[in-house]
PDB file of C-alpha atoms in Angstrom:
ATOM      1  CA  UNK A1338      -7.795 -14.014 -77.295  1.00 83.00           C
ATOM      2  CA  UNK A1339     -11.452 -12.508 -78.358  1.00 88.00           C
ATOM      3  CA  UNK A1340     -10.865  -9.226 -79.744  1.00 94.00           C
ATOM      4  CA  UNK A1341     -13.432  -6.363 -79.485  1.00 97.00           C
ATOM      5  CA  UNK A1342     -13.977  -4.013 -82.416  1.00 98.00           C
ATOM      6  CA  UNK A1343     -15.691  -1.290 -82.307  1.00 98.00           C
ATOM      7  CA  UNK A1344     -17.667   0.808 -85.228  1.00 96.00           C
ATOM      8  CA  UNK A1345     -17.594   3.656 -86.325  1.00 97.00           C
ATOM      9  CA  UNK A1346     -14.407   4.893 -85.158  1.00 97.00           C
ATOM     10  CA  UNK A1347     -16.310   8.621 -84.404  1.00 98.00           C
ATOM     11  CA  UNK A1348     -19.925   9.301 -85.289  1.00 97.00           C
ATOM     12  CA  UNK A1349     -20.890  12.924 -85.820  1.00 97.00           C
ATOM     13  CA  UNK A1350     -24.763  13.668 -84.941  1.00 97.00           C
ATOM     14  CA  UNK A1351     -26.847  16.231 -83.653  1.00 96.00           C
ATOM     15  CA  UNK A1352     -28.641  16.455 -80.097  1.00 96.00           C
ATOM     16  CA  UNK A1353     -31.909  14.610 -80.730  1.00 96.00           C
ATOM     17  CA  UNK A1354     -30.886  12.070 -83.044  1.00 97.00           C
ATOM     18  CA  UNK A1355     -30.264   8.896 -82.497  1.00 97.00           C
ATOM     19  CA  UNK A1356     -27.275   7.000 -82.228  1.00 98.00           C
ATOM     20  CA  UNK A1357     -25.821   3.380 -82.935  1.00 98.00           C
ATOM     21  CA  UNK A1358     -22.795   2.158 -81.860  1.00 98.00           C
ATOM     22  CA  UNK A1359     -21.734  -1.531 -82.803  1.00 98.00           C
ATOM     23  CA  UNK A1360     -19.646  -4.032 -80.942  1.00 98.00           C
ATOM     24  CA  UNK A1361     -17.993  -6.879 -82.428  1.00 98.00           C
ATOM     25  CA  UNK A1362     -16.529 -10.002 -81.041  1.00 96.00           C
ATOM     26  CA  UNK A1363     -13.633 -11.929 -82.578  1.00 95.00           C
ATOM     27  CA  UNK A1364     -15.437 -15.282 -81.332  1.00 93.00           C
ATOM     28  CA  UNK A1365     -18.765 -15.828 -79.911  1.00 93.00           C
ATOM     29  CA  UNK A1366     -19.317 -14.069 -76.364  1.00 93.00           C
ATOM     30  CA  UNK A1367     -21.788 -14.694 -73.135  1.00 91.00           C
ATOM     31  CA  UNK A1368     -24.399 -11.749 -73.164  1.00 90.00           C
ATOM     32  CA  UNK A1369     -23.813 -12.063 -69.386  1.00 91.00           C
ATOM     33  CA  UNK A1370     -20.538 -10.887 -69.858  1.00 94.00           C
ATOM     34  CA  UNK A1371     -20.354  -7.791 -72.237  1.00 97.00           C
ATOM     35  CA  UNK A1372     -20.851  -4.319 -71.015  1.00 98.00           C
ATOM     36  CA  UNK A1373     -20.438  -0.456 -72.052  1.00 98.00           C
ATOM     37  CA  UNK A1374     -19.390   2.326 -70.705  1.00 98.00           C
ATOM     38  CA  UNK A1375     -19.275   6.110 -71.624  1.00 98.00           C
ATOM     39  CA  UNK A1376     -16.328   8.302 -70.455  1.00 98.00           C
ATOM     40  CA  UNK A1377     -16.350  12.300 -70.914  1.00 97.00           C
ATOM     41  CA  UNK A1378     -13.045  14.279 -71.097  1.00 95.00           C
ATOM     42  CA  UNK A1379     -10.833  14.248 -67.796  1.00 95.00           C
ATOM     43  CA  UNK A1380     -13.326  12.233 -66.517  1.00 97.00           C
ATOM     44  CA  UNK A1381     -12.934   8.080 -65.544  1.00 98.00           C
ATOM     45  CA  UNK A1382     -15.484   5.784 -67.477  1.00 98.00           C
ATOM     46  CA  UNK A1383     -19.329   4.796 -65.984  1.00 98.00           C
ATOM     47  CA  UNK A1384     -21.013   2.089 -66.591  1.00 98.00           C
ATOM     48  CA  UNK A1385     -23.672   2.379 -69.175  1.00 98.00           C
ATOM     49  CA  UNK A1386     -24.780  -1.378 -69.549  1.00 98.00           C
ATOM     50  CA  UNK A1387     -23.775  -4.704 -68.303  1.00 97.00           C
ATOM     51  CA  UNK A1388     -25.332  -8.289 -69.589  1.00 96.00           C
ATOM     52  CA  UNK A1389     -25.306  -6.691 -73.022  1.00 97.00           C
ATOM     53  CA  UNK A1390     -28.521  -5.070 -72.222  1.00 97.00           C
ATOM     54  CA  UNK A1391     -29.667  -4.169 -68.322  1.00 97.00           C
ATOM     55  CA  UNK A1392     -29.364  -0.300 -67.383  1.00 97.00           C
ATOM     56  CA  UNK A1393     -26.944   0.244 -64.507  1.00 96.00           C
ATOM     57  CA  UNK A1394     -28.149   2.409 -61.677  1.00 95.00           C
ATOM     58  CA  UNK A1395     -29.231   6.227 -62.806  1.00 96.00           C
ATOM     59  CA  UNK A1396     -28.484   5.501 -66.306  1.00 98.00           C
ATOM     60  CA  UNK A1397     -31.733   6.758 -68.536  1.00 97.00           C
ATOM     61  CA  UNK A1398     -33.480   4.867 -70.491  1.00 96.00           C
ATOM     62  CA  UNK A1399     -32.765   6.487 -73.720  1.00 98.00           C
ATOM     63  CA  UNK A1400     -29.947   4.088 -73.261  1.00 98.00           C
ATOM     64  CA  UNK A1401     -30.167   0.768 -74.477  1.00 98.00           C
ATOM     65  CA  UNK A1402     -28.055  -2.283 -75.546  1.00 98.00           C
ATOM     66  CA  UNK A1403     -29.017  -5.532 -77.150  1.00 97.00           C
ATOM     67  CA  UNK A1404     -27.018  -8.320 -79.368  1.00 97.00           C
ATOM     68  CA  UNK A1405     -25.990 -11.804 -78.354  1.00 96.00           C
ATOM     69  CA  UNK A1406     -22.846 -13.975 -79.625  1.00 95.00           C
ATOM     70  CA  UNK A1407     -20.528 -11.563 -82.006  1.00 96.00           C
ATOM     71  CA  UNK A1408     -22.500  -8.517 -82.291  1.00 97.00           C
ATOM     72  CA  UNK A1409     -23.459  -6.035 -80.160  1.00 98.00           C
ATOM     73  CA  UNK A1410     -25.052  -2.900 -80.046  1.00 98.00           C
ATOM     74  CA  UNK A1411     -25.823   0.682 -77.890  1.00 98.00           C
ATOM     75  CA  UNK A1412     -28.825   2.625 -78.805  1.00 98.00           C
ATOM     76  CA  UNK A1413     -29.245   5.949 -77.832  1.00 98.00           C
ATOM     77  CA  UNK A1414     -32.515   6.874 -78.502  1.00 95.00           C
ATOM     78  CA  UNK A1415     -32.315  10.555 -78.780  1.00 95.00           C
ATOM     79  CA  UNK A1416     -29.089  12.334 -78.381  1.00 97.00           C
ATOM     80  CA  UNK A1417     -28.449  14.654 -74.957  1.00 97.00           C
ATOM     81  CA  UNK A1418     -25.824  17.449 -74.724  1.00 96.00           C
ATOM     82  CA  UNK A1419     -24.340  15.454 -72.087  1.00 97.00           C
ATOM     83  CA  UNK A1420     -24.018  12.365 -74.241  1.00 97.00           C
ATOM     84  CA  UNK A1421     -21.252  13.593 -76.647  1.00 96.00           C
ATOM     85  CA  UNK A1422     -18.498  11.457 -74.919  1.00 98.00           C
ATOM     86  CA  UNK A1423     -16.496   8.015 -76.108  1.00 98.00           C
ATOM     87  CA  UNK A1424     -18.259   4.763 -75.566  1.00 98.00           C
ATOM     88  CA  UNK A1425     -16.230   1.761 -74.984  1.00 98.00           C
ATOM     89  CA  UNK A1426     -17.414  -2.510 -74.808  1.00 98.00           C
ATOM     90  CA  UNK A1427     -16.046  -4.205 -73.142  1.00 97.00           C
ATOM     91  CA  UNK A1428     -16.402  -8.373 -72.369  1.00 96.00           C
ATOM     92  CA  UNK A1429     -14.808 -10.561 -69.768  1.00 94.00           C
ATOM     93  CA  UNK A1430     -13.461 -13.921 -70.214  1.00 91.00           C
ATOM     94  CA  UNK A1431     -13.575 -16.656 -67.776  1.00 89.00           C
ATOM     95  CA  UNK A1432     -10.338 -18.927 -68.099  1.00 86.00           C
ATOM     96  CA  UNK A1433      -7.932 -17.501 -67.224  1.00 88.00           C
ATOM     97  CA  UNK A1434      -9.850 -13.866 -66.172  1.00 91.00           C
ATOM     98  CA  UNK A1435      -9.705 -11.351 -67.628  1.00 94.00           C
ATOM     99  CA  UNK A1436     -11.433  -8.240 -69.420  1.00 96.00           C
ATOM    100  CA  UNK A1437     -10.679  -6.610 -72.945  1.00 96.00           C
ATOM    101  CA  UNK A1438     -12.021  -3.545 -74.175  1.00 97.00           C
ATOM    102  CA  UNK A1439     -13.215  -2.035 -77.223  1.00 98.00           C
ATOM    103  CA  UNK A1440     -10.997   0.899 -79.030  1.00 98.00           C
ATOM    104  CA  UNK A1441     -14.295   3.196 -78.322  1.00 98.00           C
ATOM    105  CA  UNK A1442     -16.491   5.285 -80.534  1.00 98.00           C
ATOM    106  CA  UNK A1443     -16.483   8.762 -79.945  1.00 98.00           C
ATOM    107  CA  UNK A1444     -19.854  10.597 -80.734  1.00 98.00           C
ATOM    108  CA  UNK A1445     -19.263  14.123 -81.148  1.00 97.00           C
ATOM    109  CA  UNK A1446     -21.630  17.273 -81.704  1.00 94.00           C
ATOM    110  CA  UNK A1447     -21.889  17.237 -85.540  1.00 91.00           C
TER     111      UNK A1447
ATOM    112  CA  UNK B1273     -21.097   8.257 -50.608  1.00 95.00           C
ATOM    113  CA  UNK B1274     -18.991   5.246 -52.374  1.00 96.00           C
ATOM    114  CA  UNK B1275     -15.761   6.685 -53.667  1.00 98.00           C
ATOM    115  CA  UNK B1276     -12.468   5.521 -54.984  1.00 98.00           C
ATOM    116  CA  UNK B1277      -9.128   7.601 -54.390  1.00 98.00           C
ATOM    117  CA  UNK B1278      -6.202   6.737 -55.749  1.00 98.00           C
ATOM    118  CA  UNK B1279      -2.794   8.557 -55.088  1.00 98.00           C
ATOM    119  CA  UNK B1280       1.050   7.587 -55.881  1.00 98.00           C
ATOM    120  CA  UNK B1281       1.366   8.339 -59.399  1.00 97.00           C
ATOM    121  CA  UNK B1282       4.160  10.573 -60.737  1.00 98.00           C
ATOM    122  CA  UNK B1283       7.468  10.880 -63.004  1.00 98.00           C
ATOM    123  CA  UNK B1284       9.744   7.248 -63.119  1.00 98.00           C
ATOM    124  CA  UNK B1285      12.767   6.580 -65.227  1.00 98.00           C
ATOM    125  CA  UNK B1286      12.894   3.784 -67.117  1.00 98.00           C
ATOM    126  CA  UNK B1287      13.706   0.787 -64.824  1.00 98.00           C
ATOM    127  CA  UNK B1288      12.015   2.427 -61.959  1.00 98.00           C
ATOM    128  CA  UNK B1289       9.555   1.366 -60.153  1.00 98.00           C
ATOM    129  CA  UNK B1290       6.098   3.303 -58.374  1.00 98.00           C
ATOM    130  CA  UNK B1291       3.480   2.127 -55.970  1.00 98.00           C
ATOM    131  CA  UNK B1292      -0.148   3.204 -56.113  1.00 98.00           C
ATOM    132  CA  UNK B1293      -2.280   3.119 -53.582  1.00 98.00           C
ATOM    133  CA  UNK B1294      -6.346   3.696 -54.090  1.00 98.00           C
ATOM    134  CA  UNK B1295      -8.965   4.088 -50.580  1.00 98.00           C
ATOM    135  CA  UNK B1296     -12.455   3.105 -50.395  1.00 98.00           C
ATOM    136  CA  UNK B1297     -15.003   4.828 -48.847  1.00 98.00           C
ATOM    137  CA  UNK B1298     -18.870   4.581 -48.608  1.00 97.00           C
ATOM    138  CA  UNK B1299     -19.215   1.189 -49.006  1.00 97.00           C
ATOM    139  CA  UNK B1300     -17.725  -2.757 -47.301  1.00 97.00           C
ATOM    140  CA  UNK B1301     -14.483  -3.000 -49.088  1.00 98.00           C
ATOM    141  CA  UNK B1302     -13.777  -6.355 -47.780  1.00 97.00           C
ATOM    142  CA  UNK B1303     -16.931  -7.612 -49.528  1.00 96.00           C
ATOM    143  CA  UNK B1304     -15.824  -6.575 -53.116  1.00 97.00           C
ATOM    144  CA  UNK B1305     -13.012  -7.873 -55.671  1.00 96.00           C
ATOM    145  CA  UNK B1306     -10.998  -4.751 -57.228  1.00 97.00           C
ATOM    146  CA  UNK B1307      -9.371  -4.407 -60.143  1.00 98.00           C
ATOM    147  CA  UNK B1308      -6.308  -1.848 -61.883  1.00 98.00           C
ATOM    148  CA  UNK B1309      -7.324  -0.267 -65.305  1.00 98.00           C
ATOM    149  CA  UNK B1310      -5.152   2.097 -67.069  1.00 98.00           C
ATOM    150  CA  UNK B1311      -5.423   4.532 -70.193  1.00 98.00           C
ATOM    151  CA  UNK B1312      -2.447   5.660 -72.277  1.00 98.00           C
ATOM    152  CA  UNK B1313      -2.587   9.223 -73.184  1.00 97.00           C
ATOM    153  CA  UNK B1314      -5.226   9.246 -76.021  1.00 96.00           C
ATOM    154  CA  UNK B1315      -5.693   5.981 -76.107  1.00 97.00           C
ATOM    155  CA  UNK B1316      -8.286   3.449 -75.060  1.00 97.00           C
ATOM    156  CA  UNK B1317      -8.861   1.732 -72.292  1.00 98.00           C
ATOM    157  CA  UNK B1318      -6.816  -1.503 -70.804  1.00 98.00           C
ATOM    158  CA  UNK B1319      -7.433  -4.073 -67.789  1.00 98.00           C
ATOM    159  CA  UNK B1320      -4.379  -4.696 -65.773  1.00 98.00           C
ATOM    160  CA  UNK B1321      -5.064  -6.583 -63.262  1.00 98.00           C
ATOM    161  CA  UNK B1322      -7.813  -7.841 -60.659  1.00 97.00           C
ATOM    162  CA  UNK B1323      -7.805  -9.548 -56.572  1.00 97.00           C
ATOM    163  CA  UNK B1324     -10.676 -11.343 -55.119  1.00 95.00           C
ATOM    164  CA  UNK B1325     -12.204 -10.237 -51.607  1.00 96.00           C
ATOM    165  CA  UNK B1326      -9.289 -12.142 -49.485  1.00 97.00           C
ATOM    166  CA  UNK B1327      -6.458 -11.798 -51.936  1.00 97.00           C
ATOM    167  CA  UNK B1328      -7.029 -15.407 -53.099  1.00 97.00           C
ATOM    168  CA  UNK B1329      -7.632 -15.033 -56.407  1.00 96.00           C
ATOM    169  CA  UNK B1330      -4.726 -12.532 -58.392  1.00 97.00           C
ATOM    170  CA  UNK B1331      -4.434 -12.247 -62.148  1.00 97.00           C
ATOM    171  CA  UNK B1332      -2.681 -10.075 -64.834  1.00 97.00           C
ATOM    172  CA  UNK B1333      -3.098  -8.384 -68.450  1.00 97.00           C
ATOM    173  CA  UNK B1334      -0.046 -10.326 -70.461  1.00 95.00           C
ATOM    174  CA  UNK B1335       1.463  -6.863 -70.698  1.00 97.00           C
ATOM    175  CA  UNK B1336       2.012  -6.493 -66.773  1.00 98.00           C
ATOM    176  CA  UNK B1337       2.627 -10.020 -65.689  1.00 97.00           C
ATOM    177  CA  UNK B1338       5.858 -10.584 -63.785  1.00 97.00           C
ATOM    178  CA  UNK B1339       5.995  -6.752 -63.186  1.00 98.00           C
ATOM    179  CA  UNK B1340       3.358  -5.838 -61.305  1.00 98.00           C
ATOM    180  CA  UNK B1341       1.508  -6.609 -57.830  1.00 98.00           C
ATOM    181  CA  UNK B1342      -1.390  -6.248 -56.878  1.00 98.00           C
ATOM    182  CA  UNK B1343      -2.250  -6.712 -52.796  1.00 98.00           C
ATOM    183  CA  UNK B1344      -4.981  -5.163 -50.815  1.00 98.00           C
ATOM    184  CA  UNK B1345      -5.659  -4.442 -46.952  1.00 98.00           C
ATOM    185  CA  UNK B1346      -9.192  -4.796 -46.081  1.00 98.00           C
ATOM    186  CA  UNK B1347      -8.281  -3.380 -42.557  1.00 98.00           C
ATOM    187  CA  UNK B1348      -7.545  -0.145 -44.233  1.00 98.00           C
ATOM    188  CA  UNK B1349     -10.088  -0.288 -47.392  1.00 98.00           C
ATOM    189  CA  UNK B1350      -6.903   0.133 -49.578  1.00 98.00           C
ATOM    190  CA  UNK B1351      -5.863  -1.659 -52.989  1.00 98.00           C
ATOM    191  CA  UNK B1352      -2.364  -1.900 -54.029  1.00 98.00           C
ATOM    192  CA  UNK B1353      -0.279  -1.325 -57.430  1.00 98.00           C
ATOM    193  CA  UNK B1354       3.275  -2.534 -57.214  1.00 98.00           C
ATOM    194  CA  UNK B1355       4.947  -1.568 -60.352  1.00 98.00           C
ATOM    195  CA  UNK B1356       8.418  -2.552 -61.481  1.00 98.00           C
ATOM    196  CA  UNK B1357      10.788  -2.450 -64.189  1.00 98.00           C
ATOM    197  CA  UNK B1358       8.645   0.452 -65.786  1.00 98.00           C
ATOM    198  CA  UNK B1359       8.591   1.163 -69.503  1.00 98.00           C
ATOM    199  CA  UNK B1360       7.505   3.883 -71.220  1.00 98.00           C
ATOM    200  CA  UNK B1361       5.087   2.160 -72.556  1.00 98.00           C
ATOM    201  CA  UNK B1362       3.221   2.033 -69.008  1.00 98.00           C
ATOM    202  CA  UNK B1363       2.747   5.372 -69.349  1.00 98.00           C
ATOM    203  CA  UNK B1364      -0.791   6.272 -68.400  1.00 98.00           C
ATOM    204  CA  UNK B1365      -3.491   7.064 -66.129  1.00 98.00           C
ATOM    205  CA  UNK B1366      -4.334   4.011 -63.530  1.00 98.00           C
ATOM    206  CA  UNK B1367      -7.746   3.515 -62.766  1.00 98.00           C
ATOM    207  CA  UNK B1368      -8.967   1.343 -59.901  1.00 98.00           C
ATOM    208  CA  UNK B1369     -12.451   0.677 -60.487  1.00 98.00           C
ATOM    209  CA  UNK B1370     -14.619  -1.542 -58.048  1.00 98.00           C
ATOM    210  CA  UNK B1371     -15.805  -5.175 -59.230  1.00 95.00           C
ATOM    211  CA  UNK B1372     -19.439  -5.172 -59.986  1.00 93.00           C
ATOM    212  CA  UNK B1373     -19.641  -9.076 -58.147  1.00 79.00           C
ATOM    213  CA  UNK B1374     -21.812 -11.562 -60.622  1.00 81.00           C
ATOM    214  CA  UNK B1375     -21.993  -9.207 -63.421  1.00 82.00           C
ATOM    215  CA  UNK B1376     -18.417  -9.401 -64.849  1.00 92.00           C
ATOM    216  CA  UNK B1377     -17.808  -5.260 -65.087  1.00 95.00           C
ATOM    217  CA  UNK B1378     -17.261  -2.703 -62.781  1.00 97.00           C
ATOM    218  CA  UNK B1379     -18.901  -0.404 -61.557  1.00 96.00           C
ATOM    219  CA  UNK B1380     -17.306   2.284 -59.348  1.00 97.00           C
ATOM    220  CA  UNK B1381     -14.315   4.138 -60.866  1.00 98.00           C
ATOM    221  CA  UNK B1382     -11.680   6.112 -59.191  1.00 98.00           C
ATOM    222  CA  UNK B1383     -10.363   9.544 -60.672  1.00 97.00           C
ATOM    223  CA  UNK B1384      -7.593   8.261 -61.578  1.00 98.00           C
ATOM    224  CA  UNK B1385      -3.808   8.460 -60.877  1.00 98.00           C
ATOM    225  CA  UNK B1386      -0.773   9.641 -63.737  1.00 98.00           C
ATOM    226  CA  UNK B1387       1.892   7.612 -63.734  1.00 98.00           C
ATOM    227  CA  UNK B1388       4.827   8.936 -66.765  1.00 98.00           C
ATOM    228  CA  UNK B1389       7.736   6.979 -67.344  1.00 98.00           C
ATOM    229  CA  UNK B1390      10.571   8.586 -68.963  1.00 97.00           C
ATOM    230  CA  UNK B1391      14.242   9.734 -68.609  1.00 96.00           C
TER     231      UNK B1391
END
């Protein structure tokens, strides 16, 4: 089973600055198949990024993700009020299917 | 608008069993594989399980299998949760989030059901 962890545990910024959040896989993982997604308080997760690094509909481009085989990583460029949330990876794996998540990072107002 | 409803949730003993239900709306539900995600109280988030556009195609998190069903109706844009033999340990808020087809995520979430097992 690939495990996803996830670093730092919280990171504590202010708006405007950037952010990094890293993903790492327990084995080597398809690009195609790793994702992130942000999810606000009493609110279900949206997608952020899928193939490790396309923007899903309406997402803005201070969001970015790159990385290929264990590491991964989501930029945010410059740090919105609305952005203070947890972030979660997540990758899929083919035989059998399935999908596995990250433990999240939560970014919070510093 | 595409939306995702899902209702049935509630309080179970241990040993019980529940059945969610989720609708679709805004969009060819038919066309789409769904899946089940859940999140403990607090805690992070974890697939359950996922059907393919005809109900071919089933599978299960290990922590489900044997337990739980999942079916759909296409006639009536609804996905299914079957749960049985509930722990307290499936405590937590089920998701059903649509399948984003060739890019191995989703991408449409419900709001979310509580389920709470405990005597």
């Amino acid at each position: 089973e690939i495990m996803l962890t996830q670093s730092p545990g919280t990171l504590s910024l202010s708006p405007g600055e950037g952010a990094t959040l890293s993903c790492r896989a327990s084995q080597s993982v398809s690009s195609n198949y790793l994702s992130w997604s942000q999810q606000k308080p009493g609110q279900a997760p949206r997608l952020l990024i899928y193939g490790a690094s396309s923007r899903a509909a309406g997402i803005p481009d201070r969001f970015s993700g790159s990385g290929s085989g264990t590491d991964f990583t989501l930029t945010i460029s410059r740090l919105e009020p609305e952005d203070f949330a947890v972030y979660y990876c997540q990758q899929y794996v083919s035989s059998p299917p399935a999908w596995t998540f990250g433990q999240g990072t939560r970014v919070e107002i510093k | 608008e595409v939306e995702l409803v899902e209702s049935g949730g509630g309080l179970v003993k241990p040993g019980g069993s529940l059945r969610l239900s989720c609708v679709a709306s805004g969009f060819t539900f038919s066309s789409y594989s769904m899946n089940w995600v859940r999140q403990a109280p607090g805690k992070g988030l974890e697939w359950v399980s996922s059907i393919s556009r005809s109900s071919a195609d089933i599978y299960y998190g290990d922590s489900v299998k044997g337990r739980f069903t999942i079916s759909r109706d296409n006639a009536k844009n609804s996905l299914y949760l079957q749960m049985n033999s509930l722990r307290a340990e499936d405590t937590a808020m089920y998701y059903c989030a649509r399948h984003f087809d060739e890019k191995f995520t989703f991408n449409i979430w419900g709001q979310g059901t509580m389920v709470t097992v405990s005597s």
